[in-house]
Short mmCIF file of C-alpha atoms and ligand atoms in Angstrom, two decimals:
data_model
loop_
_atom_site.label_atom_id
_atom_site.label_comp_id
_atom_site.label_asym_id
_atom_site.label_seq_id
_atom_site.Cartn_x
_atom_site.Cartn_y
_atom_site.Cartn_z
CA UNK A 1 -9.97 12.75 -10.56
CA UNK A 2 -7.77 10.42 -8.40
CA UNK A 3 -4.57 11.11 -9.50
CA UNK A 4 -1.21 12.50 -8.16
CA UNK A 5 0.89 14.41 -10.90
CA UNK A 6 4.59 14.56 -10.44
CA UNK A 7 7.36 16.55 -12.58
CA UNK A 8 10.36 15.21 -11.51
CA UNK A 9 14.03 16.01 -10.74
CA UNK A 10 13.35 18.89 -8.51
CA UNK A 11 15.98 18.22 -5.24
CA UNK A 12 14.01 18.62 -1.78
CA UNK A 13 15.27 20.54 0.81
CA UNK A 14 13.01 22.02 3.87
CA UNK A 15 11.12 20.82 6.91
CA UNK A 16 8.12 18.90 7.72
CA UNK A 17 6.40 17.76 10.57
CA UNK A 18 4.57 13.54 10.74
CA UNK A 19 1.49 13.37 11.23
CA UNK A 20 -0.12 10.87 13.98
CA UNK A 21 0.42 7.18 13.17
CA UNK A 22 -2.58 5.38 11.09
CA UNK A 23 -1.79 1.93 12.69
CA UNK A 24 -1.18 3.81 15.77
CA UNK A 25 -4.56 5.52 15.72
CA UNK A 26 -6.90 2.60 14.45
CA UNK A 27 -6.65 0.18 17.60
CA UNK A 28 -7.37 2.96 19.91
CA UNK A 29 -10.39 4.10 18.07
CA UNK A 30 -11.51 -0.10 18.60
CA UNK A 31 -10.35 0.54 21.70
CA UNK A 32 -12.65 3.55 22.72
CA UNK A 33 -15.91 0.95 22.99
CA UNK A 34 -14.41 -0.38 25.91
CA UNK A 35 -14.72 2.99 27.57
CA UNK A 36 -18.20 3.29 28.98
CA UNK A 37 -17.64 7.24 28.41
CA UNK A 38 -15.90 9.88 26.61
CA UNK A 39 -12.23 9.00 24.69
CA UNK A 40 -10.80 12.15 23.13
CA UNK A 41 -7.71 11.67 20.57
CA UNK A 42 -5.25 14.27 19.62
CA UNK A 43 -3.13 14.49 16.65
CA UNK A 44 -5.56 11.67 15.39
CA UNK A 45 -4.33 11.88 11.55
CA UNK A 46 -6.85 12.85 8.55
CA UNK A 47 -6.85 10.00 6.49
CA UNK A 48 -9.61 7.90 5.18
CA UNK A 49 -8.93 4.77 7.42
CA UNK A 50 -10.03 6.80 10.30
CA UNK A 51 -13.02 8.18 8.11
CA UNK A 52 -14.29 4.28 7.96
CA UNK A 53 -13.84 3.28 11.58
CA UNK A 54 -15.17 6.47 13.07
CA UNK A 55 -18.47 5.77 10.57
CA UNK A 56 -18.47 2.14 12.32
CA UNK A 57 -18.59 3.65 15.42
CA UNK A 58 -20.95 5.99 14.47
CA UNK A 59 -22.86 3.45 13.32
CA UNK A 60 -23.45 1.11 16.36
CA UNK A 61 -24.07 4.42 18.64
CA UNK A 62 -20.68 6.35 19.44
CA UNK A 63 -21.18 9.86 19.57
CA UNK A 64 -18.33 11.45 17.66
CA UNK A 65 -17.06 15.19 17.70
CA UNK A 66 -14.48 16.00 15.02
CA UNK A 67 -12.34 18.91 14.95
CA UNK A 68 -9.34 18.22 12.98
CA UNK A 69 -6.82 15.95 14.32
CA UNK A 70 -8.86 15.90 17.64
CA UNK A 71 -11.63 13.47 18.28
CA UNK A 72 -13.91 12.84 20.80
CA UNK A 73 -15.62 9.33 20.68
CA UNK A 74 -18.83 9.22 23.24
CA UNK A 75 -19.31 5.14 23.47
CA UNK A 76 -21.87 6.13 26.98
CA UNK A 77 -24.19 4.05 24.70
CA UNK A 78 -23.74 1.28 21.97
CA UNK A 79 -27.14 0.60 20.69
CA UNK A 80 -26.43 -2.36 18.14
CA UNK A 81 -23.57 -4.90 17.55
CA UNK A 82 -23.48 -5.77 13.96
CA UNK A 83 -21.64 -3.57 11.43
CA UNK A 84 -22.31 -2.45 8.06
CA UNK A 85 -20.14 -3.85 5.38
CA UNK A 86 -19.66 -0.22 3.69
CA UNK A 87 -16.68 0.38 6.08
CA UNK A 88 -16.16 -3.13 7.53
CA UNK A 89 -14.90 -4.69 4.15
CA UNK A 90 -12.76 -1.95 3.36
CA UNK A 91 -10.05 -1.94 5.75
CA UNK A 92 -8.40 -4.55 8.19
CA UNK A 93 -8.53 -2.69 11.34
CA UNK A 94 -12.51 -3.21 11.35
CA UNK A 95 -11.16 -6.28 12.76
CA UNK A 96 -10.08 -4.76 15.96
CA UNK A 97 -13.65 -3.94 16.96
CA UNK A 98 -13.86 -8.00 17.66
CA UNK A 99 -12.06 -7.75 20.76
CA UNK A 100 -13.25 -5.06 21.75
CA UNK A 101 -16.95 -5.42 20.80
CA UNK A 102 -16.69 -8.66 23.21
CA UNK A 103 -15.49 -6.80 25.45
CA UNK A 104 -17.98 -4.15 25.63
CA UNK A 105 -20.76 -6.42 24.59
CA UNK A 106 -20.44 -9.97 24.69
CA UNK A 107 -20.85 -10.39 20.67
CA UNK A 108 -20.43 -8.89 17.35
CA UNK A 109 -21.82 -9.49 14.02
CA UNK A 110 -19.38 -8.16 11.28
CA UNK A 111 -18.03 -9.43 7.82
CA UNK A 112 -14.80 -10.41 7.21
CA UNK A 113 -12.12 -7.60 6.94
CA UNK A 114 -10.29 -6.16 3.80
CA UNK A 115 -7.35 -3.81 3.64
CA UNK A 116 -4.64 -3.56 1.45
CA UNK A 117 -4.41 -6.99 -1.18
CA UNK A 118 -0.50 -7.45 -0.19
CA UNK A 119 -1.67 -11.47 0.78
CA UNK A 120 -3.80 -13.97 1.57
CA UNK A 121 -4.26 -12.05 5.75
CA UNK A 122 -6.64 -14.60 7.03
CA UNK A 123 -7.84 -14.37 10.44
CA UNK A 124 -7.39 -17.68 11.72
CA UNK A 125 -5.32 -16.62 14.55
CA UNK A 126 -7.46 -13.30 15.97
CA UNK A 127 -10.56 -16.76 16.36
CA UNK A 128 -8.03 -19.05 17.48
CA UNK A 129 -6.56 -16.42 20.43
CA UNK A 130 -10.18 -15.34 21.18
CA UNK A 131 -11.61 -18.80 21.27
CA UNK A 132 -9.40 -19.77 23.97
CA UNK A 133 -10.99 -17.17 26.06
CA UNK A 134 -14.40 -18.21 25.67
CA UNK A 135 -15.43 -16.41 21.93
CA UNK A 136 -17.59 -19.29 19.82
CA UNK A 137 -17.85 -17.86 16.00
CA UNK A 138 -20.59 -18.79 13.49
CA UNK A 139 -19.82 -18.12 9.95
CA UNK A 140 -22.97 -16.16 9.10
CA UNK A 141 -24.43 -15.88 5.19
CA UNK A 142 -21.53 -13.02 4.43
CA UNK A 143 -19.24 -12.10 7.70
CA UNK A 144 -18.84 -13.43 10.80
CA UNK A 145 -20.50 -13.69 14.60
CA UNK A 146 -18.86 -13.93 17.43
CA UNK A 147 -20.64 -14.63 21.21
CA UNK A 148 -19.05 -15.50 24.02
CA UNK A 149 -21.41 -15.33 28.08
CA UNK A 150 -17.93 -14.56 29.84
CA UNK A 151 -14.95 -13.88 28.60
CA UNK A 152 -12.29 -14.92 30.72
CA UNK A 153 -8.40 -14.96 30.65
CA UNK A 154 -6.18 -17.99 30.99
CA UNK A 155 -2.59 -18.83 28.70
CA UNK A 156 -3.32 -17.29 24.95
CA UNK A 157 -0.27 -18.83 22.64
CA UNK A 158 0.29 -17.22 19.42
CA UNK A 159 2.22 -19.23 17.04
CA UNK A 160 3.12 -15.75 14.61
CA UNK A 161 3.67 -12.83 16.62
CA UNK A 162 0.34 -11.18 14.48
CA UNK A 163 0.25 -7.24 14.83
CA UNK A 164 -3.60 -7.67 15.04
CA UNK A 165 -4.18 -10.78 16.69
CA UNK A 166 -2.06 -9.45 20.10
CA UNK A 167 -3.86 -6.08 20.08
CA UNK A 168 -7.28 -8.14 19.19
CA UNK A 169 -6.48 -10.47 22.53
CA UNK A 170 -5.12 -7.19 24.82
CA UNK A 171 -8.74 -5.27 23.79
CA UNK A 172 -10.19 -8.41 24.79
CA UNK A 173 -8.65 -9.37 27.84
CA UNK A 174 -9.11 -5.33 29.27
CA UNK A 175 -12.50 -6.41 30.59
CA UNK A 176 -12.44 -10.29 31.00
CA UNK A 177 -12.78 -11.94 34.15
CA UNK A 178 -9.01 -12.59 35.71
CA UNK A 179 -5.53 -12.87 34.08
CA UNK A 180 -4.86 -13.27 30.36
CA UNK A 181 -1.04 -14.19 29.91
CA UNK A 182 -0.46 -13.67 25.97
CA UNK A 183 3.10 -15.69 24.72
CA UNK A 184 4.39 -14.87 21.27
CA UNK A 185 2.93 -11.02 21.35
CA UNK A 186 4.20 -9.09 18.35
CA UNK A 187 6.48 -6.02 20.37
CA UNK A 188 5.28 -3.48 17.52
CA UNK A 189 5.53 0.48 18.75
CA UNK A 190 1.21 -0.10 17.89
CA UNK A 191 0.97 -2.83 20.60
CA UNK A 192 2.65 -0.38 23.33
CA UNK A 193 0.32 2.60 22.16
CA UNK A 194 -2.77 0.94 22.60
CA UNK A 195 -1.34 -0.93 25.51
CA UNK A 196 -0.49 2.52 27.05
CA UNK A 197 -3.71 4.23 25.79
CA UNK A 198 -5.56 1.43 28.03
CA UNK A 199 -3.44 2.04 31.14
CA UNK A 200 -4.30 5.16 31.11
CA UNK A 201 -7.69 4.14 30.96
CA UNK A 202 -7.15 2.41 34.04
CA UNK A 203 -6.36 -0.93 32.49
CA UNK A 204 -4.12 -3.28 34.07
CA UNK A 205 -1.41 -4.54 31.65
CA UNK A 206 2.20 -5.40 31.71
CA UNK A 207 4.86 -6.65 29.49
CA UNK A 208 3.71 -4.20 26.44
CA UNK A 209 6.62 -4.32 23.74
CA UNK A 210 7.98 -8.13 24.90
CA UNK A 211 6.82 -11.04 24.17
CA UNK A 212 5.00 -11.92 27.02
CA UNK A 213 2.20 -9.61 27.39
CA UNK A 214 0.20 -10.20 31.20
CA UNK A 215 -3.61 -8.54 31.09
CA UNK A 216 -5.58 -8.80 34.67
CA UNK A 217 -9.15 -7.66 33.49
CA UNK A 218 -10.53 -4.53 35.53
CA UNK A 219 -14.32 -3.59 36.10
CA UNK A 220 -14.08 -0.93 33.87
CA UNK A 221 -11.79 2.06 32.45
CA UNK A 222 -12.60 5.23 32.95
CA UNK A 223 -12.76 8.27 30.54
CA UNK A 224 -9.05 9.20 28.64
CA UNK A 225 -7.82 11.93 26.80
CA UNK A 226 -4.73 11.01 24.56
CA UNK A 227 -2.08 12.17 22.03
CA UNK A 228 -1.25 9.71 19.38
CA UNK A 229 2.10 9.11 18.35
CA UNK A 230 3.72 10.23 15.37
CA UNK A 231 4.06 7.84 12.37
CA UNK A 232 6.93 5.75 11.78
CA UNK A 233 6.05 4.61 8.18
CA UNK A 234 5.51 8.12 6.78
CA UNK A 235 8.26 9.64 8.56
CA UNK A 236 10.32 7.19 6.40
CA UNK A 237 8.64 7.78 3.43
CA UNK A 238 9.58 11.34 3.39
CA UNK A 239 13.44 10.43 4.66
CA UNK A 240 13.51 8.29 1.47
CA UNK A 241 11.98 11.78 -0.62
CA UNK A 242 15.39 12.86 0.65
CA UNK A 243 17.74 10.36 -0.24
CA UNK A 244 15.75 9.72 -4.12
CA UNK A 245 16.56 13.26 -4.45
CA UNK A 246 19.73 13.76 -2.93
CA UNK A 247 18.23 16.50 -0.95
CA UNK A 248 18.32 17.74 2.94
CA UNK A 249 15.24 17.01 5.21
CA UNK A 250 14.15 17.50 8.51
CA UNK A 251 11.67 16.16 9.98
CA UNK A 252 9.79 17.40 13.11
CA UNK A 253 7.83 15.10 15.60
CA UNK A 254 9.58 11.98 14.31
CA UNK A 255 9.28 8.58 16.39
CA UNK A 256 12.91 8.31 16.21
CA UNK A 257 13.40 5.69 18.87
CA UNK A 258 10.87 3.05 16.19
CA UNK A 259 13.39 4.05 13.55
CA UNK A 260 16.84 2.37 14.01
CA UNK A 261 16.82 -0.38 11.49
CA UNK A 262 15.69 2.06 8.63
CA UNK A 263 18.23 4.51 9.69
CA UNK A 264 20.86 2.03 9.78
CA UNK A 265 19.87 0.70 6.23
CA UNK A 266 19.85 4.65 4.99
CA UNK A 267 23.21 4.94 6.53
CA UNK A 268 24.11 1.84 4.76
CA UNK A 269 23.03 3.59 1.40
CA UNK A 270 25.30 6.66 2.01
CA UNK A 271 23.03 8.74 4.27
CA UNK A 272 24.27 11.35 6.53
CA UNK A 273 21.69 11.78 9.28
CA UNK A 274 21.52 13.50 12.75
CA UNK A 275 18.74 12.95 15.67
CA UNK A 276 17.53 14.62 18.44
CA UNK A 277 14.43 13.50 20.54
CA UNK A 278 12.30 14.15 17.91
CA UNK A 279 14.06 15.44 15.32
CA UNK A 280 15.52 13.82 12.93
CA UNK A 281 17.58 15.58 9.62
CA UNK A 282 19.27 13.43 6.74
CA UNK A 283 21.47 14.40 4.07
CA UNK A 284 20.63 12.52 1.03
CA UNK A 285 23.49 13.94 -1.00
CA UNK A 286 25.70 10.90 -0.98
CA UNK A 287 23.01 8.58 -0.55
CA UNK A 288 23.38 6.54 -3.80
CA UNK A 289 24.48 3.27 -3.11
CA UNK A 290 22.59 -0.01 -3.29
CA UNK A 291 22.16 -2.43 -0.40
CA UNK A 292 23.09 -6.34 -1.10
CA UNK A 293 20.93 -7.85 1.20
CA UNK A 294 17.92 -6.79 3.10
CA UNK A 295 14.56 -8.88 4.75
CA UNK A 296 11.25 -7.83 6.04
CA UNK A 297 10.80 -8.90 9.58
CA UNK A 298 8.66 -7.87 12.54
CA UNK A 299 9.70 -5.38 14.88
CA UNK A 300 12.18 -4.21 15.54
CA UNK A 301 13.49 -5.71 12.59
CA UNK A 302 13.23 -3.74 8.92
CA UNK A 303 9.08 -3.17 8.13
CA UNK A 304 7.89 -4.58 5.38
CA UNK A 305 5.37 -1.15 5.28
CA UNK A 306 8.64 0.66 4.15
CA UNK A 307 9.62 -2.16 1.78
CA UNK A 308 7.82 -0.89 -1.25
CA UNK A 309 9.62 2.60 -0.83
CA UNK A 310 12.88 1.16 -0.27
CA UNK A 311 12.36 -0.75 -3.63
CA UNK A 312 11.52 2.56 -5.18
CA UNK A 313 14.77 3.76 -3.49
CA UNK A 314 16.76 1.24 -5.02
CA UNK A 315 15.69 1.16 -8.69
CA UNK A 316 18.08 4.53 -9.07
CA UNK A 317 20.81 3.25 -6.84
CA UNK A 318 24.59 2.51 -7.85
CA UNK A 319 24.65 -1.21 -8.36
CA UNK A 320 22.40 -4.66 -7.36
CA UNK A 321 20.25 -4.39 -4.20
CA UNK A 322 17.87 -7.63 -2.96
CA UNK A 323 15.26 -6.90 -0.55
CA UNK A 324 13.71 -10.31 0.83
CA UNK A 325 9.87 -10.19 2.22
CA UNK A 326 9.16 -12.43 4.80
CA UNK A 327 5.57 -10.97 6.01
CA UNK A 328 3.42 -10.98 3.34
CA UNK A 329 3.44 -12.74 -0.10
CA UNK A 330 1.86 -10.39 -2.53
CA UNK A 331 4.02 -7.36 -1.49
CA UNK A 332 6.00 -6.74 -5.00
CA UNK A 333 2.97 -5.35 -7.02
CA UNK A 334 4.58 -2.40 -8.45
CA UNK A 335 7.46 -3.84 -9.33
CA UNK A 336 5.57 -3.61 -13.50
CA UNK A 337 4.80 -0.32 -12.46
CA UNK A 338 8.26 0.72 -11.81
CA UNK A 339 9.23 -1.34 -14.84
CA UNK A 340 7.05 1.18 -17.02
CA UNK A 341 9.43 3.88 -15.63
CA UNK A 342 12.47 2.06 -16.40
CA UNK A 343 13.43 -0.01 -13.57
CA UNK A 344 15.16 -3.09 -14.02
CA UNK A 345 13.74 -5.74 -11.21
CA UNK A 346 13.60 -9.35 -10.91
CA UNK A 347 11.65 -11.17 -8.52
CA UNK A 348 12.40 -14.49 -7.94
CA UNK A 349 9.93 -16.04 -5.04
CA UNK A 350 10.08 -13.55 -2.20
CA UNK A 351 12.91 -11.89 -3.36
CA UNK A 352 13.81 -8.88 -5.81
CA UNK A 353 16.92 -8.18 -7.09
CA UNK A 354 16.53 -4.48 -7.55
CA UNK A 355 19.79 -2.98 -10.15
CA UNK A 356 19.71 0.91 -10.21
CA UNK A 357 19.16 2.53 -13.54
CA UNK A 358 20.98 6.23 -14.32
CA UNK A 359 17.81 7.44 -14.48
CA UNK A 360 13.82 6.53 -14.41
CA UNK A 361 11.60 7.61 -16.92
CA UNK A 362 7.42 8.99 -15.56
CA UNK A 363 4.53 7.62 -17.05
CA UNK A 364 1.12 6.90 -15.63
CA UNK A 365 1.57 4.27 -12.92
CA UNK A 366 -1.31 2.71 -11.00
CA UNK A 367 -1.24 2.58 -7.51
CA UNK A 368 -2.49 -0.64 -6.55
CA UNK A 369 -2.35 -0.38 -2.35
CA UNK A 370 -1.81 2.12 0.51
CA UNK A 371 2.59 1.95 0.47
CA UNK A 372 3.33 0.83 -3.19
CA UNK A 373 1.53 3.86 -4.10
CA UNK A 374 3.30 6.13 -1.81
CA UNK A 375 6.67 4.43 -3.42
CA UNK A 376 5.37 4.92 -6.96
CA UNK A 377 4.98 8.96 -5.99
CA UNK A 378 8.94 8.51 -4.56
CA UNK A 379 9.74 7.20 -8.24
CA UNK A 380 7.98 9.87 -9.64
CA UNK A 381 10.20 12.25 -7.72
CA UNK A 382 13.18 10.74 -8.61
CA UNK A 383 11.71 10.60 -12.96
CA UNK A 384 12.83 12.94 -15.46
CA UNK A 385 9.36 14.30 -16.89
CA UNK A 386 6.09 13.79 -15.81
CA UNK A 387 4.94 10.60 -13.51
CA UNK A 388 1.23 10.53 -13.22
CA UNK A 389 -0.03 7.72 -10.39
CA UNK A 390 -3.56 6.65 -10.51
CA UNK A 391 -5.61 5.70 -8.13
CA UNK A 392 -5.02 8.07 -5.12
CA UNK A 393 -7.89 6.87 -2.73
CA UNK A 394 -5.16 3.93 -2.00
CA UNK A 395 -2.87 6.68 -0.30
CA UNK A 396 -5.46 8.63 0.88
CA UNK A 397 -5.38 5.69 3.62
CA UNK A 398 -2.38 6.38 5.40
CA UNK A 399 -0.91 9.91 4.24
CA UNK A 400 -3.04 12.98 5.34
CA UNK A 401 -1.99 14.64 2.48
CA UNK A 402 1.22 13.52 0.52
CA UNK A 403 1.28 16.37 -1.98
CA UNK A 404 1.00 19.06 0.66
CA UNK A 405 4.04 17.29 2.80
CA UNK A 406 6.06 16.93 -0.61
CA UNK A 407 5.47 20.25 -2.27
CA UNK A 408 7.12 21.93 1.01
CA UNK A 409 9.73 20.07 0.85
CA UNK A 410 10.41 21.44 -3.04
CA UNK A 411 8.56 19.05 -5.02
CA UNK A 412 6.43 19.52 -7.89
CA UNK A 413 3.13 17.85 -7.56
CA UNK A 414 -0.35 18.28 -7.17
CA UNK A 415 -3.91 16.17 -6.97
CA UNK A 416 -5.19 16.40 -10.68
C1 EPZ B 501 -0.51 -4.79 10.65
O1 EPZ B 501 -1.30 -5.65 9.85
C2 EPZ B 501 -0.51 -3.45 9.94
N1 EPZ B 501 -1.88 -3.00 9.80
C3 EPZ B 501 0.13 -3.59 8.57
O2 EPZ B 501 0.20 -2.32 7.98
C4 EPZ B 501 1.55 -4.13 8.75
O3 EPZ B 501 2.10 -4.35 7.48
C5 EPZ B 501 1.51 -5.45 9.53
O4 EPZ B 501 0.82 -5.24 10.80
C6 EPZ B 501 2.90 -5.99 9.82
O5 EPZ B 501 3.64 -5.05 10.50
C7 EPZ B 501 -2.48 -2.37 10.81
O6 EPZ B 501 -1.92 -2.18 11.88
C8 EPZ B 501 -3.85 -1.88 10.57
P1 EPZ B 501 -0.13 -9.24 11.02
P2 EPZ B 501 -1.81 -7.04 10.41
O7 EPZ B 501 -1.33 -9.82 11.65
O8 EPZ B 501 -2.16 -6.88 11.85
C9 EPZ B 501 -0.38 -13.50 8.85
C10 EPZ B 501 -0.12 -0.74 6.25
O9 EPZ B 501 0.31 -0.61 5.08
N2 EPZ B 501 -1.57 -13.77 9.69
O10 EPZ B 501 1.07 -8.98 11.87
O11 EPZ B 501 -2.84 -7.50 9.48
C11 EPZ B 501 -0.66 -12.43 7.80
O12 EPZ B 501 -1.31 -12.96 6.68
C12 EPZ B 501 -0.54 -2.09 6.76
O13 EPZ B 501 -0.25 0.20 7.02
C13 EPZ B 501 -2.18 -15.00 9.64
O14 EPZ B 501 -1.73 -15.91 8.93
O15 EPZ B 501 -0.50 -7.90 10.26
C14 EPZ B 501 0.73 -11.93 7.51
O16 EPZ B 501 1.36 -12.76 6.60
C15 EPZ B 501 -0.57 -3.14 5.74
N3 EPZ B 501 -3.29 -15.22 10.40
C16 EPZ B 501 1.43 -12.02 8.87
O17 EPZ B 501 0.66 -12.95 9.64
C17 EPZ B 501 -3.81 -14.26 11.23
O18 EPZ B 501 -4.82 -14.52 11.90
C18 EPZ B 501 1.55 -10.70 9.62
O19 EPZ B 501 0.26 -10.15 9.80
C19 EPZ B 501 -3.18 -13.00 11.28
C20 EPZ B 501 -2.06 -12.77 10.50
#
């Protein structure tokens, strides 16, 4: 079955530690082709996005070692540059392996990538950056090649500061002949991991988390072992358990510095919360109140990963909250699934006008992507009787193991 089963109304109250960050983890894994050696990950999170892009390794030669959250990636030799569409299609980080493929190789034969349906997330400007250092594509019968005799750096303008596209141009630029200067970077806490992961590496990078990013290609990097950070996304997540709830949580290796716009907004919604380095432990007690006006926007602005659960949030809050999404246009898909329960939403181009309801009602819900599922499991938590979401495999993408962080916090759930 591929279900999650929730009886709600219990109030959560305990500890739990976040695991390493998906988006976090995905570029570095790319990123470990470049490295004519051994890259070992720690705290490298269990979740089936990881499963695909260490199988795409796998499959063009990598030597992998798994033993938990630690992996060791052996890229000494990459026998093959084309990838199989199994994994490829399934995710959006198979993208990544572009850059770095040309990097390492000089060319890549691979199909267009999937991911989460939350938009159109074309790919025009990952080929545009990567042309202008010497990448031709050819549209092949189903995916994509890309060539290029020399890679070389030069000015790389993007017009949207795209998540992928910067860390697509940095993976490329590691090894390219003189200095790539990136303008319009997106400053993402995933563009300074994997811009830190490759420094370690031996790369030679500055400007990671500004706009202008500056890339002077090396030789070659040289073996790394590295701890991934802790992820922002589903630290929230679980802050939000908290607040639906009205219960206490703390959370334990939390990237609290990434967090300041959600806690703000949580504050805004009657939160008490305290912080320490790493620590973080909100009060969800008094945390009822809706929130007139909040937008999607990059970092360090509010992420539109969080929006769904915010939504979720909001459907039991006192009074009218609009949340505005600026980053993709198909991000509102469970708003008839959290109609089922109850919740009264209206969605009026990119914006929802979210009124809070006394109470939701659970039902079986369908999860239709990675974070609108994880927010339909929040609404279940928040339902009187039983909420029963479908279609776990979408969660299984980013959360380890939701029902194991959630049941020790006091919930009632379970797989079924
Ligand atoms: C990354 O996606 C994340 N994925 C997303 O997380 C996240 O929502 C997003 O950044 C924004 O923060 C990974 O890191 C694997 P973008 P990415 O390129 O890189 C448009 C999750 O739930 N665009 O910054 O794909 C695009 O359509 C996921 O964990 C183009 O038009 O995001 C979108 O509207 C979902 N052309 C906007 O830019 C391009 O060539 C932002 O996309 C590239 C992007």
């Amino acid at each position: 079955m591929d279900a999650i089963r929730i009886c709600g109304g219990n109030t959560l109250c305990g500890e739990v530690s976040i695991q390493g960050s998906k988006n976090g983890t995905l570029p570095l894994l790319a990123a470990s082709v470049l490295v004519k050696g051994k890259t070992v990950l720690r705290n490298c999170p269990e979740i089936t996005d990881v499963d695909h892009m260490l199988k795409l390794l796998e499959y063009v030669g990598c030597k992998i070692t798994r033993n938990r959250r630690t992996v060791e990636i052996d890229a000494s030799y990459i026998r093959r540059t084309d990838f199989p569409s199994e994994h490829a299609v399934v995710m959006r980080s198979s993208i990544m392996l572009l850059g770095a493929m040309l990097g390492r190789m000089g060319e890549i034969s691979t199909y267009y990538p999937g991911g989460c349906v939350i938009g159109e997330r074309p790919i025009d400007m990952h080929m545009g950056a990567l042309s202008q250092m010497g990448v031709s594509f050819t549209e092949t019968e189903s995916g994509l090649r890309a060539v290029s005799t020399g890679l070389h750096g030069g000015l790389v303008k993007l017009d949207f500061p795209s998540v992928g596209a910067t860390e697509n141009v940095i993976l490329a630029a590691v090894l390219a002949k003189g200095e790539t200067v990136v303008e319009g970077c997106a400053k993402e806490p995933e563009i300074v991991e994997l811009c830190n992961f490759l420094i370690q590496a031996g790369a030679k990078i500055t400007g990671a988390g500004e706009s202008i990013i500056r890339i002077v290609g090396v030789e070659s990097l040289k073996e790394i072992c590295y701890r991934i950070m802790p992820d922002r996304i589903v630290a929230g997540t679980y802050l939000l358990a908290a607040v639906m709830t009205r219960g206490i949580v703390v959370l334990n290796d939390a990237p609290v510095s990434q967090m300041q716009e959600l806690f703000r907004i949580l504050q805004q919604m009657g939160a008490d919360i305290a912080l320490a380095d790493q620590w973080v432990c909100l009060n969800g007690e008094h945390a009822g109140k809706a929130v007139p006006n909040i937008k999607t926007s990059v970092y360090p602005g509010f992420p539109t990963d969080l929006q769904s659960a915010f939504m979720a949030a909001f459907t039991v809050a006192k009074g009218c909250s609009i949340i505005e999404e600026t980053i993709f246009e198909s991000r509102f898909k469970i708003v008839s699934e959290l109609s089922k329960m109850g919740a009264d939403v209206n969605i009026i181009g990119n914006r929802a006008m979210i009124c809070g309801v006394d109470s939701l009602t659970g039902c079986p819900v369908n999860a239709m992507e990675l974070r609108g599922g994880a927010a339909l499991v929040l609404a279940g938590l928040a339902a009187s009787g039983t909420t029963i979401v479908e279609n776990k495999h979408f969660i299984d993408r980013g959360y380890e193991d939701i029902c194991r962080d959630l049941g020790a916090l006091g919930a009632n759930i379970r797989y079924v």
